[in-house]
mmCIF file with all atom_site columns, C-alpha atoms in Angstrom:
data_model
loop_
_atom_site.group_PDB
_atom_site.id
_atom_site.type_symbol
_atom_site.label_atom_id
_atom_site.label_alt_id
_atom_site.label_comp_id
_atom_site.label_asym_id
_atom_site.label_entity_id
_atom_site.label_seq_id
_atom_site.pdbx_PDB_ins_code
_atom_site.Cartn_x
_atom_site.Cartn_y
_atom_site.Cartn_z
_atom_site.occupancy
_atom_site.B_iso_or_equiv
_atom_site.pdbx_formal_charge
_atom_site.auth_seq_id
_atom_site.auth_comp_id
_atom_site.auth_asym_id
_atom_site.auth_atom_id
_atom_site.pdbx_PDB_model_num
ATOM 1   C CA . MET A 1 1   ? 85.687  84.925  111.558 1.00 0.00 ? 1   MET A CA 1
ATOM 2   C CA . ASP A 1 2   ? 82.183  84.199  112.810 1.00 0.00 ? 2   ASP A CA 1
ATOM 3   C CA . SER A 1 3   ? 82.580  80.738  111.305 1.00 0.00 ? 3   SER A CA 1
ATOM 4   C CA . VAL A 1 4   ? 84.611  78.733  108.802 1.00 0.00 ? 4   VAL A CA 1
ATOM 5   C CA . PRO A 1 5   ? 83.323  76.189  106.246 1.00 0.00 ? 5   PRO A CA 1
ATOM 6   C CA . HIS A 1 6   ? 82.300  72.696  107.319 1.00 0.00 ? 6   HIS A CA 1
ATOM 7   C CA . GLY A 1 7   ? 85.202  70.336  107.963 1.00 0.00 ? 7   GLY A CA 1
ATOM 8   C CA . CYS A 1 8   ? 87.656  73.194  108.565 1.00 0.00 ? 8   CYS A CA 1
ATOM 9   C CA . ASP A 1 9   ? 89.439  74.397  111.651 1.00 0.00 ? 9   ASP A CA 1
ATOM 10  C CA . ALA A 1 10  ? 90.976  77.241  109.618 1.00 0.00 ? 10  ALA A CA 1
ATOM 11  C CA . VAL A 1 11  ? 91.148  78.716  106.127 1.00 0.00 ? 11  VAL A CA 1
ATOM 12  C CA . ILE A 1 12  ? 94.388  79.978  104.615 1.00 0.00 ? 12  ILE A CA 1
ATOM 13  C CA . ALA A 1 13  ? 94.136  82.686  101.951 1.00 0.00 ? 13  ALA A CA 1
ATOM 14  C CA . THR A 1 14  ? 97.217  83.827  100.083 1.00 0.00 ? 14  THR A CA 1
ATOM 15  C CA . GLY A 1 15  ? 98.350  85.383  96.825  1.00 0.00 ? 15  GLY A CA 1
ATOM 16  C CA . ASP A 1 16  ? 101.097 87.199  94.939  1.00 0.00 ? 16  ASP A CA 1
ATOM 17  C CA . LEU A 1 17  ? 103.775 84.778  96.090  1.00 0.00 ? 17  LEU A CA 1
ATOM 18  C CA . GLN A 1 18  ? 106.116 85.920  93.333  1.00 0.00 ? 18  GLN A CA 1
ATOM 19  C CA . GLY A 1 19  ? 109.467 84.695  94.449  1.00 0.00 ? 19  GLY A CA 1
ATOM 20  C CA . ILE A 1 20  ? 111.598 81.668  95.240  1.00 0.00 ? 20  ILE A CA 1
ATOM 21  C CA . ALA A 1 21  ? 112.593 80.290  98.635  1.00 0.00 ? 21  ALA A CA 1
ATOM 22  C CA . ASN A 1 22  ? 114.139 77.294  100.312 1.00 0.00 ? 22  ASN A CA 1
ATOM 23  C CA . SER A 1 23  ? 111.890 74.664  101.807 1.00 0.00 ? 23  SER A CA 1
ATOM 24  C CA . PRO A 1 24  ? 112.330 74.181  105.566 1.00 0.00 ? 24  PRO A CA 1
ATOM 25  C CA . TRP A 1 25  ? 113.490 70.698  104.598 1.00 0.00 ? 25  TRP A CA 1
ATOM 26  C CA . GLY A 1 26  ? 116.379 72.048  102.479 1.00 0.00 ? 26  GLY A CA 1
ATOM 27  C CA . GLY A 1 27  ? 117.197 71.495  98.833  1.00 0.00 ? 27  GLY A CA 1
ATOM 28  C CA . ASP A 1 28  ? 117.289 73.956  95.956  1.00 0.00 ? 28  ASP A CA 1
ATOM 29  C CA . PRO A 1 29  ? 115.073 77.042  96.021  1.00 0.00 ? 29  PRO A CA 1
ATOM 30  C CA . VAL A 1 30  ? 111.531 76.463  94.767  1.00 0.00 ? 30  VAL A CA 1
ATOM 31  C CA . LEU A 1 31  ? 108.615 78.713  93.917  1.00 0.00 ? 31  LEU A CA 1
ATOM 32  C CA . LEU A 1 32  ? 107.574 80.567  97.052  1.00 0.00 ? 32  LEU A CA 1
ATOM 33  C CA . GLY A 1 33  ? 104.102 79.013  97.048  1.00 0.00 ? 33  GLY A CA 1
ATOM 34  C CA . ILE A 1 34  ? 105.609 75.527  97.169  1.00 0.00 ? 34  ILE A CA 1
ATOM 35  C CA . ALA A 1 35  ? 107.870 76.501  100.073 1.00 0.00 ? 35  ALA A CA 1
ATOM 36  C CA . VAL A 1 36  ? 104.831 77.952  101.878 1.00 0.00 ? 36  VAL A CA 1
ATOM 37  C CA . THR A 1 37  ? 103.054 74.590  101.751 1.00 0.00 ? 37  THR A CA 1
ATOM 38  C CA . ASP A 1 38  ? 106.080 72.938  103.345 1.00 0.00 ? 38  ASP A CA 1
ATOM 39  C CA . TYR A 1 39  ? 106.041 75.566  106.093 1.00 0.00 ? 39  TYR A CA 1
ATOM 40  C CA . ILE A 1 40  ? 102.310 74.995  106.644 1.00 0.00 ? 40  ILE A CA 1
ATOM 41  C CA . THR A 1 41  ? 103.115 71.341  107.346 1.00 0.00 ? 41  THR A CA 1
ATOM 42  C CA . VAL A 1 42  ? 105.907 72.303  109.747 1.00 0.00 ? 42  VAL A CA 1
ATOM 43  C CA . TRP A 1 43  ? 103.757 74.881  111.552 1.00 0.00 ? 43  TRP A CA 1
ATOM 44  C CA . SER A 1 44  ? 101.021 72.272  111.901 1.00 0.00 ? 44  SER A CA 1
ATOM 45  C CA . GLU A 1 45  ? 103.482 69.812  113.421 1.00 0.00 ? 45  GLU A CA 1
ATOM 46  C CA . GLN A 1 46  ? 104.555 72.533  115.850 1.00 0.00 ? 46  GLN A CA 1
ATOM 47  C CA . GLY A 1 47  ? 100.950 73.147  116.888 1.00 0.00 ? 47  GLY A CA 1
ATOM 48  C CA . LEU A 1 48  ? 100.856 76.643  115.402 1.00 0.00 ? 48  LEU A CA 1
ATOM 49  C CA . LEU A 1 49  ? 98.245  75.634  112.824 1.00 0.00 ? 49  LEU A CA 1
ATOM 50  C CA . PRO A 1 50  ? 95.579  72.926  112.675 1.00 0.00 ? 50  PRO A CA 1
ATOM 51  C CA . PRO A 1 51  ? 96.417  69.731  110.755 1.00 0.00 ? 51  PRO A CA 1
ATOM 52  C CA . PRO A 1 52  ? 96.684  70.427  106.997 1.00 0.00 ? 52  PRO A CA 1
ATOM 53  C CA . GLU A 1 53  ? 93.694  68.172  106.291 1.00 0.00 ? 53  GLU A CA 1
ATOM 54  C CA . ARG A 1 54  ? 91.579  70.587  108.379 1.00 0.00 ? 54  ARG A CA 1
ATOM 55  C CA . ILE A 1 55  ? 92.674  73.743  106.517 1.00 0.00 ? 55  ILE A CA 1
ATOM 56  C CA . GLY A 1 56  ? 90.770  75.056  103.484 1.00 0.00 ? 56  GLY A CA 1
ATOM 57  C CA . ILE A 1 57  ? 92.814  76.932  100.871 1.00 0.00 ? 57  ILE A CA 1
ATOM 58  C CA . VAL A 1 58  ? 91.956  80.072  98.871  1.00 0.00 ? 58  VAL A CA 1
ATOM 59  C CA . LEU A 1 59  ? 94.462  81.272  96.244  1.00 0.00 ? 59  LEU A CA 1
ATOM 60  C CA . ALA A 1 60  ? 94.241  84.831  94.897  1.00 0.00 ? 60  ALA A CA 1
ATOM 61  C CA . GLY A 1 61  ? 96.659  84.416  91.973  1.00 0.00 ? 61  GLY A CA 1
ATOM 62  C CA . ASP A 1 62  ? 100.099 85.527  90.789  1.00 0.00 ? 62  ASP A CA 1
ATOM 63  C CA . LEU A 1 63  ? 102.026 82.521  92.045  1.00 0.00 ? 63  LEU A CA 1
ATOM 64  C CA . TYR A 1 64  ? 104.844 82.515  89.460  1.00 0.00 ? 64  TYR A CA 1
ATOM 65  C CA . SER A 1 65  ? 108.403 83.744  89.577  1.00 0.00 ? 65  SER A CA 1
ATOM 66  C CA . ALA A 1 66  ? 111.284 83.701  87.143  1.00 0.00 ? 66  ALA A CA 1
ATOM 67  C CA . PRO A 1 67  ? 113.577 80.766  88.045  1.00 0.00 ? 67  PRO A CA 1
ATOM 68  C CA . ARG A 1 68  ? 116.115 83.029  89.769  1.00 0.00 ? 68  ARG A CA 1
ATOM 69  C CA . ALA A 1 69  ? 113.547 85.645  90.831  1.00 0.00 ? 69  ALA A CA 1
ATOM 70  C CA . ASP A 1 70  ? 115.530 88.112  88.746  1.00 0.00 ? 70  ASP A CA 1
ATOM 71  C CA . LEU A 1 71  ? 112.806 89.312  86.357  1.00 0.00 ? 71  LEU A CA 1
ATOM 72  C CA . ARG A 1 72  ? 110.008 91.481  87.672  1.00 0.00 ? 72  ARG A CA 1
ATOM 73  C CA . GLY A 1 73  ? 106.531 90.635  86.356  1.00 0.00 ? 73  GLY A CA 1
ATOM 74  C CA . ALA A 1 74  ? 107.452 87.296  84.788  1.00 0.00 ? 74  ALA A CA 1
ATOM 75  C CA . SER A 1 75  ? 104.592 85.026  83.730  1.00 0.00 ? 75  SER A CA 1
ATOM 76  C CA . GLY A 1 76  ? 104.541 81.241  83.709  1.00 0.00 ? 76  GLY A CA 1
ATOM 77  C CA . ASP A 1 77  ? 103.111 77.889  84.699  1.00 0.00 ? 77  ASP A CA 1
ATOM 78  C CA . VAL A 1 78  ? 101.850 77.668  88.297  1.00 0.00 ? 78  VAL A CA 1
ATOM 79  C CA . ALA A 1 79  ? 100.556 74.092  88.195  1.00 0.00 ? 79  ALA A CA 1
ATOM 80  C CA . ASP A 1 80  ? 103.253 72.943  90.628  1.00 0.00 ? 80  ASP A CA 1
ATOM 81  C CA . VAL A 1 81  ? 102.077 75.487  93.199  1.00 0.00 ? 81  VAL A CA 1
ATOM 82  C CA . TRP A 1 82  ? 98.474  74.311  92.889  1.00 0.00 ? 82  TRP A CA 1
ATOM 83  C CA . LEU A 1 83  ? 99.746  70.725  93.173  1.00 0.00 ? 83  LEU A CA 1
ATOM 84  C CA . ALA A 1 84  ? 101.618 71.550  96.387  1.00 0.00 ? 84  ALA A CA 1
ATOM 85  C CA . PHE A 1 85  ? 98.534  73.103  97.966  1.00 0.00 ? 85  PHE A CA 1
ATOM 86  C CA . ALA A 1 86  ? 96.392  70.181  96.778  1.00 0.00 ? 86  ALA A CA 1
ATOM 87  C CA . ALA A 1 87  ? 98.818  67.754  98.449  1.00 0.00 ? 87  ALA A CA 1
ATOM 88  C CA . LEU A 1 88  ? 98.019  69.291  101.831 1.00 0.00 ? 88  LEU A CA 1
ATOM 89  C CA . GLY A 1 89  ? 94.716  67.434  101.578 1.00 0.00 ? 89  GLY A CA 1
ATOM 90  C CA . GLY A 1 90  ? 92.453  70.108  103.063 1.00 0.00 ? 90  GLY A CA 1
ATOM 91  C CA . PRO A 1 91  ? 88.656  70.158  102.718 1.00 0.00 ? 91  PRO A CA 1
ATOM 92  C CA . PHE A 1 92  ? 88.755  72.426  99.673  1.00 0.00 ? 92  PHE A CA 1
ATOM 93  C CA . LEU A 1 93  ? 91.094  74.209  97.274  1.00 0.00 ? 93  LEU A CA 1
ATOM 94  C CA . VAL A 1 94  ? 89.661  77.146  95.325  1.00 0.00 ? 94  VAL A CA 1
ATOM 95  C CA . GLY A 1 95  ? 91.264  80.129  93.668  1.00 0.00 ? 95  GLY A CA 1
ATOM 96  C CA . VAL A 1 96  ? 91.725  82.427  90.731  1.00 0.00 ? 96  VAL A CA 1
ATOM 97  C CA . ALA A 1 97  ? 94.545  82.992  88.281  1.00 0.00 ? 97  ALA A CA 1
ATOM 98  C CA . GLY A 1 98  ? 96.512  86.203  88.416  1.00 0.00 ? 98  GLY A CA 1
ATOM 99  C CA . ASN A 1 99  ? 97.521  88.123  85.324  1.00 0.00 ? 99  ASN A CA 1
ATOM 100 C CA . HIS A 1 100 ? 100.966 86.471  85.491  1.00 0.00 ? 100 HIS A CA 1
ATOM 101 C CA . ASP A 1 101 ? 99.722  82.886  85.941  1.00 0.00 ? 101 ASP A CA 1
ATOM 102 C CA . VAL A 1 102 ? 99.505  80.181  83.293  1.00 0.00 ? 102 VAL A CA 1
ATOM 103 C CA . ILE A 1 103 ? 96.913  77.660  84.503  1.00 0.00 ? 103 ILE A CA 1
ATOM 104 C CA . ASP A 1 104 ? 93.575  76.343  83.235  1.00 0.00 ? 104 ASP A CA 1
ATOM 105 C CA . ASP A 1 105 ? 90.526  74.409  84.436  1.00 0.00 ? 105 ASP A CA 1
ATOM 106 C CA . ALA A 1 106 ? 91.642  71.097  82.971  1.00 0.00 ? 106 ALA A CA 1
ATOM 107 C CA . THR A 1 107 ? 95.015  71.259  84.693  1.00 0.00 ? 107 THR A CA 1
ATOM 108 C CA . VAL A 1 108 ? 93.473  72.137  88.064  1.00 0.00 ? 108 VAL A CA 1
ATOM 109 C CA . THR A 1 109 ? 90.957  69.293  87.766  1.00 0.00 ? 109 THR A CA 1
ATOM 110 C CA . GLU A 1 110 ? 93.741  66.863  86.882  1.00 0.00 ? 110 GLU A CA 1
ATOM 111 C CA . ILE A 1 111 ? 95.686  67.990  89.948  1.00 0.00 ? 111 ILE A CA 1
ATOM 112 C CA . ARG A 1 112 ? 92.708  67.449  92.229  1.00 0.00 ? 112 ARG A CA 1
ATOM 113 C CA . PRO A 1 113 ? 89.231  66.608  90.897  1.00 0.00 ? 113 PRO A CA 1
ATOM 114 C CA . ASP A 1 114 ? 87.384  68.779  93.424  1.00 0.00 ? 114 ASP A CA 1
ATOM 115 C CA . ALA A 1 115 ? 89.741  71.775  93.170  1.00 0.00 ? 115 ALA A CA 1
ATOM 116 C CA . VAL A 1 116 ? 88.262  74.796  91.421  1.00 0.00 ? 116 VAL A CA 1
ATOM 117 C CA . LEU A 1 117 ? 89.820  77.524  89.292  1.00 0.00 ? 117 LEU A CA 1
ATOM 118 C CA . LEU A 1 118 ? 87.254  80.310  89.365  1.00 0.00 ? 118 LEU A CA 1
ATOM 119 C CA . ASP A 1 119 ? 86.797  82.697  86.448  1.00 0.00 ? 119 ASP A CA 1
ATOM 120 C CA . GLY A 1 120 ? 83.363  84.225  86.363  1.00 0.00 ? 120 GLY A CA 1
ATOM 121 C CA . THR A 1 121 ? 82.179  81.001  87.979  1.00 0.00 ? 121 THR A CA 1
ATOM 122 C CA . GLU A 1 122 ? 81.074  79.653  91.326  1.00 0.00 ? 122 GLU A CA 1
ATOM 123 C CA . ALA A 1 123 ? 81.222  76.375  93.219  1.00 0.00 ? 123 ALA A CA 1
ATOM 124 C CA . GLU A 1 124 ? 79.829  75.040  96.457  1.00 0.00 ? 124 GLU A CA 1
ATOM 125 C CA . ARG A 1 125 ? 82.434  73.512  98.721  1.00 0.00 ? 125 ARG A CA 1
ATOM 126 C CA . ALA A 1 126 ? 82.285  72.575  102.402 1.00 0.00 ? 126 ALA A CA 1
ATOM 127 C CA . GLY A 1 127 ? 78.789  74.019  102.719 1.00 0.00 ? 127 GLY A CA 1
ATOM 128 C CA . ASP A 1 128 ? 79.625  77.468  101.339 1.00 0.00 ? 128 ASP A CA 1
ATOM 129 C CA . LEU A 1 129 ? 79.316  79.113  97.932  1.00 0.00 ? 129 LEU A CA 1
ATOM 130 C CA . PHE A 1 130 ? 82.636  80.331  96.509  1.00 0.00 ? 130 PHE A CA 1
ATOM 131 C CA . ALA A 1 131 ? 82.780  82.676  93.512  1.00 0.00 ? 131 ALA A CA 1
ATOM 132 C CA . GLY A 1 132 ? 85.642  84.353  91.703  1.00 0.00 ? 132 GLY A CA 1
ATOM 133 C CA . ILE A 1 133 ? 87.078  86.093  88.672  1.00 0.00 ? 133 ILE A CA 1
ATOM 134 C CA . SER A 1 134 ? 90.602  85.539  87.399  1.00 0.00 ? 134 SER A CA 1
ATOM 135 C CA . GLY A 1 135 ? 92.891  88.205  85.982  1.00 0.00 ? 135 GLY A CA 1
ATOM 136 C CA . ILE A 1 136 ? 92.492  91.967  85.948  1.00 0.00 ? 136 ILE A CA 1
ATOM 137 C CA . ILE A 1 137 ? 90.584  94.652  84.084  1.00 0.00 ? 137 ILE A CA 1
ATOM 138 C CA . GLY A 1 138 ? 92.464  95.699  80.949  1.00 0.00 ? 138 GLY A CA 1
ATOM 139 C CA . ASP A 1 139 ? 92.995  95.185  77.250  1.00 0.00 ? 139 ASP A CA 1
ATOM 140 C CA . PRO A 1 140 ? 91.596  91.711  76.462  1.00 0.00 ? 140 PRO A CA 1
ATOM 141 C CA . ARG A 1 141 ? 94.201  91.309  73.723  1.00 0.00 ? 141 ARG A CA 1
ATOM 142 C CA . GLN A 1 142 ? 96.760  90.889  76.501  1.00 0.00 ? 142 GLN A CA 1
ATOM 143 C CA . PRO A 1 143 ? 96.967  87.730  78.648  1.00 0.00 ? 143 PRO A CA 1
ATOM 144 C CA . GLY A 1 144 ? 95.121  87.734  81.942  1.00 0.00 ? 144 GLY A CA 1
ATOM 145 C CA . ARG A 1 145 ? 93.002  90.784  81.174  1.00 0.00 ? 145 ARG A CA 1
ATOM 146 C CA . THR A 1 146 ? 89.288  91.336  80.596  1.00 0.00 ? 146 THR A CA 1
ATOM 147 C CA . ALA A 1 147 ? 87.537  94.427  79.282  1.00 0.00 ? 147 ALA A CA 1
ATOM 148 C CA . ASP A 1 148 ? 85.925  96.433  82.070  1.00 0.00 ? 148 ASP A CA 1
ATOM 149 C CA . ALA A 1 149 ? 82.329  95.929  80.900  1.00 0.00 ? 149 ALA A CA 1
ATOM 150 C CA . ALA A 1 150 ? 82.741  92.156  80.647  1.00 0.00 ? 150 ALA A CA 1
ATOM 151 C CA . PHE A 1 151 ? 84.528  91.933  84.012  1.00 0.00 ? 151 PHE A CA 1
ATOM 152 C CA . LEU A 1 152 ? 81.873  93.982  85.797  1.00 0.00 ? 152 LEU A CA 1
ATOM 153 C CA . HIS A 1 153 ? 79.061  92.001  84.155  1.00 0.00 ? 153 HIS A CA 1
ATOM 154 C CA . ARG A 1 154 ? 80.590  88.809  85.548  1.00 0.00 ? 154 ARG A CA 1
ATOM 155 C CA . LEU A 1 155 ? 80.975  90.448  88.934  1.00 0.00 ? 155 LEU A CA 1
ATOM 156 C CA . ASP A 1 156 ? 77.345  91.589  89.070  1.00 0.00 ? 156 ASP A CA 1
ATOM 157 C CA . ARG A 1 157 ? 76.120  88.129  88.094  1.00 0.00 ? 157 ARG A CA 1
ATOM 158 C CA . LEU A 1 158 ? 78.217  86.400  90.752  1.00 0.00 ? 158 LEU A CA 1
ATOM 159 C CA . VAL A 1 159 ? 77.324  88.661  93.677  1.00 0.00 ? 159 VAL A CA 1
ATOM 160 C CA . ALA A 1 160 ? 73.634  88.377  92.813  1.00 0.00 ? 160 ALA A CA 1
ATOM 161 C CA . ASN A 1 161 ? 73.892  84.733  93.948  1.00 0.00 ? 161 ASN A CA 1
ATOM 162 C CA . ARG A 1 162 ? 75.183  85.820  97.377  1.00 0.00 ? 162 ARG A CA 1
ATOM 163 C CA . PRO A 1 163 ? 78.431  83.855  97.669  1.00 0.00 ? 163 PRO A CA 1
ATOM 164 C CA . SER A 1 164 ? 79.966  83.404  101.105 1.00 0.00 ? 164 SER A CA 1
ATOM 165 C CA . LEU A 1 165 ? 83.385  84.269  99.738  1.00 0.00 ? 165 LEU A CA 1
ATOM 166 C CA . LEU A 1 166 ? 84.391  86.131  96.568  1.00 0.00 ? 166 LEU A CA 1
ATOM 167 C CA . THR A 1 167 ? 87.952  85.763  95.308  1.00 0.00 ? 167 THR A CA 1
ATOM 168 C CA . LEU A 1 168 ? 89.412  88.292  92.878  1.00 0.00 ? 168 LEU A CA 1
ATOM 169 C CA . HIS A 1 169 ? 92.957  88.892  91.760  1.00 0.00 ? 169 HIS A CA 1
ATOM 170 C CA . GLU A 1 170 ? 92.336  92.580  91.183  1.00 0.00 ? 170 GLU A CA 1
ATOM 171 C CA . GLY A 1 171 ? 90.146  93.821  93.993  1.00 0.00 ? 171 GLY A CA 1
ATOM 172 C CA . PRO A 1 172 ? 88.342  96.963  95.081  1.00 0.00 ? 172 PRO A CA 1
ATOM 173 C CA . SER A 1 173 ? 89.950  99.965  96.683  1.00 0.00 ? 173 SER A CA 1
ATOM 174 C CA . GLY A 1 174 ? 89.676  100.061 100.475 1.00 0.00 ? 174 GLY A CA 1
ATOM 175 C CA . GLU A 1 175 ? 88.402  102.611 102.948 1.00 0.00 ? 175 GLU A CA 1
ATOM 176 C CA . HIS A 1 176 ? 91.803  103.554 104.373 1.00 0.00 ? 176 HIS A CA 1
ATOM 177 C CA . PRO A 1 177 ? 94.697  105.542 102.812 1.00 0.00 ? 177 PRO A CA 1
ATOM 178 C CA . GLY A 1 178 ? 97.089  103.330 100.867 1.00 0.00 ? 178 GLY A CA 1
ATOM 179 C CA . GLN A 1 179 ? 94.498  100.621 100.204 1.00 0.00 ? 179 GLN A CA 1
ATOM 180 C CA . LEU A 1 180 ? 94.762  100.889 96.437  1.00 0.00 ? 180 LEU A CA 1
ATOM 181 C CA . GLY A 1 181 ? 92.452  99.003  94.122  1.00 0.00 ? 181 GLY A CA 1
ATOM 182 C CA . ASN A 1 182 ? 89.945  99.400  91.353  1.00 0.00 ? 182 ASN A CA 1
ATOM 183 C CA . PRO A 1 183 ? 87.218  101.945 92.227  1.00 0.00 ? 183 PRO A CA 1
ATOM 184 C CA . LEU A 1 184 ? 84.890  100.442 89.605  1.00 0.00 ? 184 LEU A CA 1
ATOM 185 C CA . ILE A 1 185 ? 84.995  97.104  91.416  1.00 0.00 ? 185 ILE A CA 1
ATOM 186 C CA . ARG A 1 186 ? 84.308  98.815  94.739  1.00 0.00 ? 186 ARG A CA 1
ATOM 187 C CA . LYS A 1 187 ? 81.339  100.688 93.283  1.00 0.00 ? 187 LYS A CA 1
ATOM 188 C CA . HIS A 1 188 ? 79.828  97.449  91.966  1.00 0.00 ? 188 HIS A CA 1
ATOM 189 C CA . LEU A 1 189 ? 80.263  95.671  95.305  1.00 0.00 ? 189 LEU A CA 1
ATOM 190 C CA . GLU A 1 190 ? 79.323  98.319  97.863  1.00 0.00 ? 190 GLU A CA 1
ATOM 191 C CA . GLN A 1 191 ? 75.569  97.769  97.822  1.00 0.00 ? 191 GLN A CA 1
ATOM 192 C CA . ARG A 1 192 ? 75.659  93.965  97.887  1.00 0.00 ? 192 ARG A CA 1
ATOM 193 C CA . ALA A 1 193 ? 79.099  92.953  99.043  1.00 0.00 ? 193 ALA A CA 1
ATOM 194 C CA . PRO A 1 194 ? 79.714  89.327  100.021 1.00 0.00 ? 194 PRO A CA 1
ATOM 195 C CA . PRO A 1 195 ? 80.660  88.687  103.658 1.00 0.00 ? 195 PRO A CA 1
ATOM 196 C CA . LEU A 1 196 ? 84.295  88.377  102.568 1.00 0.00 ? 196 LEU A CA 1
ATOM 197 C CA . THR A 1 197 ? 86.144  89.386  99.404  1.00 0.00 ? 197 THR A CA 1
ATOM 198 C CA . VAL A 1 198 ? 89.723  88.094  99.081  1.00 0.00 ? 198 VAL A CA 1
ATOM 199 C CA . CYS A 1 199 ? 92.034  89.837  96.607  1.00 0.00 ? 199 CYS A CA 1
ATOM 200 C CA . GLY A 1 200 ? 95.630  90.749  95.830  1.00 0.00 ? 200 GLY A CA 1
ATOM 201 C CA . HIS A 1 201 ? 97.464  92.363  92.876  1.00 0.00 ? 201 HIS A CA 1
ATOM 202 C CA . VAL A 1 202 ? 98.473  95.452  94.901  1.00 0.00 ? 202 VAL A CA 1
ATOM 203 C CA . HIS A 1 203 ? 99.804  95.411  98.455  1.00 0.00 ? 203 HIS A CA 1
ATOM 204 C CA . TRP A 1 204 ? 98.037  96.877  101.469 1.00 0.00 ? 204 TRP A CA 1
ATOM 205 C CA . ASP A 1 205 ? 100.068 97.446  104.617 1.00 0.00 ? 205 ASP A CA 1
ATOM 206 C CA . ARG A 1 206 ? 96.749  97.358  106.466 1.00 0.00 ? 206 ARG A CA 1
ATOM 207 C CA . PRO A 1 207 ? 95.182  94.186  105.056 1.00 0.00 ? 207 PRO A CA 1
ATOM 208 C CA . VAL A 1 208 ? 91.487  94.569  105.956 1.00 0.00 ? 208 VAL A CA 1
ATOM 209 C CA . SER A 1 209 ? 88.818  97.071  104.949 1.00 0.00 ? 209 SER A CA 1
ATOM 210 C CA . ARG A 1 210 ? 85.076  97.270  105.330 1.00 0.00 ? 210 ARG A CA 1
ATOM 211 C CA . LEU A 1 211 ? 83.033  97.067  102.143 1.00 0.00 ? 211 LEU A CA 1
ATOM 212 C CA . GLY A 1 212 ? 79.305  97.622  102.519 1.00 0.00 ? 212 GLY A CA 1
ATOM 213 C CA . THR A 1 213 ? 78.113  95.001  105.000 1.00 0.00 ? 213 THR A CA 1
ATOM 214 C CA . GLY A 1 214 ? 81.183  92.821  104.352 1.00 0.00 ? 214 GLY A CA 1
ATOM 215 C CA . HIS A 1 215 ? 84.964  93.003  104.431 1.00 0.00 ? 215 HIS A CA 1
ATOM 216 C CA . VAL A 1 216 ? 87.857  92.937  101.976 1.00 0.00 ? 216 VAL A CA 1
ATOM 217 C CA . LEU A 1 217 ? 90.992  90.963  102.830 1.00 0.00 ? 217 LEU A CA 1
ATOM 218 C CA . ASN A 1 218 ? 94.094  91.777  100.818 1.00 0.00 ? 218 ASN A CA 1
ATOM 219 C CA . VAL A 1 219 ? 96.519  88.837  100.667 1.00 0.00 ? 219 VAL A CA 1
ATOM 220 C CA . ASP A 1 220 ? 99.139  90.281  98.319  1.00 0.00 ? 220 ASP A CA 1
ATOM 221 C CA . ASP A 1 221 ? 102.499 88.843  99.483  1.00 0.00 ? 221 ASP A CA 1
ATOM 222 C CA . ARG A 1 222 ? 100.809 87.584  102.630 1.00 0.00 ? 222 ARG A CA 1
ATOM 223 C CA . ILE A 1 223 ? 99.418  84.430  104.249 1.00 0.00 ? 223 ILE A CA 1
ATOM 224 C CA . ALA A 1 224 ? 96.156  85.078  106.108 1.00 0.00 ? 224 ALA A CA 1
ATOM 225 C CA . VAL A 1 225 ? 94.980  82.423  108.562 1.00 0.00 ? 225 VAL A CA 1
ATOM 226 C CA . LEU A 1 226 ? 91.239  82.693  109.214 1.00 0.00 ? 226 LEU A CA 1
ATOM 227 C CA . THR A 1 227 ? 89.887  80.950  112.308 1.00 0.00 ? 227 THR A CA 1
ATOM 228 C CA . PRO A 1 228 ? 86.526  80.989  114.098 1.00 0.00 ? 228 PRO A CA 1
#
């Protein structure tokens, strides 16, 4: 990155951590996102990452798994994952909900007063403007979905304010083969894309694509460490 937000030595962006895993400290398997926070602490102690209190966090949604990871597409409460990332103590914690996440503003604020669940909203943190939209385009009668016109209206309104970073669960298609996404979202971003759009929902083997004058970073089933 050309730069990272004030107070940060790095930013970690991640999403679609739909599984369970053992913590490096042992014990029963936990949601993958919780195990990841334990590994971040270990990697920091090993000098592979900056101290956790110097790492900003961006979550792109879909952080739930069935208790035995034996049901594809399960939906549920992800408050414990947000709590684990909040406990790292970094300069900021922002993110969106995926279409399989159960989480709301009040819960996020209770977990950490300055944490932000973005859904057609924006917030300034660490000297940068963060914006985001939770869920995906689809039938609004189903959880985690917004009609295309309403979703795109929110998107247009957010990018007009020139955020430094836009977080979406469902993102735009990329410029390379296999970078699947929503072409409507790409069309609405191409002419005034933020410097960085973070998304997930579908996996890209090649995680980065250009978008207008900015870039898209796909973090589906991935931890991206952004450093200056």
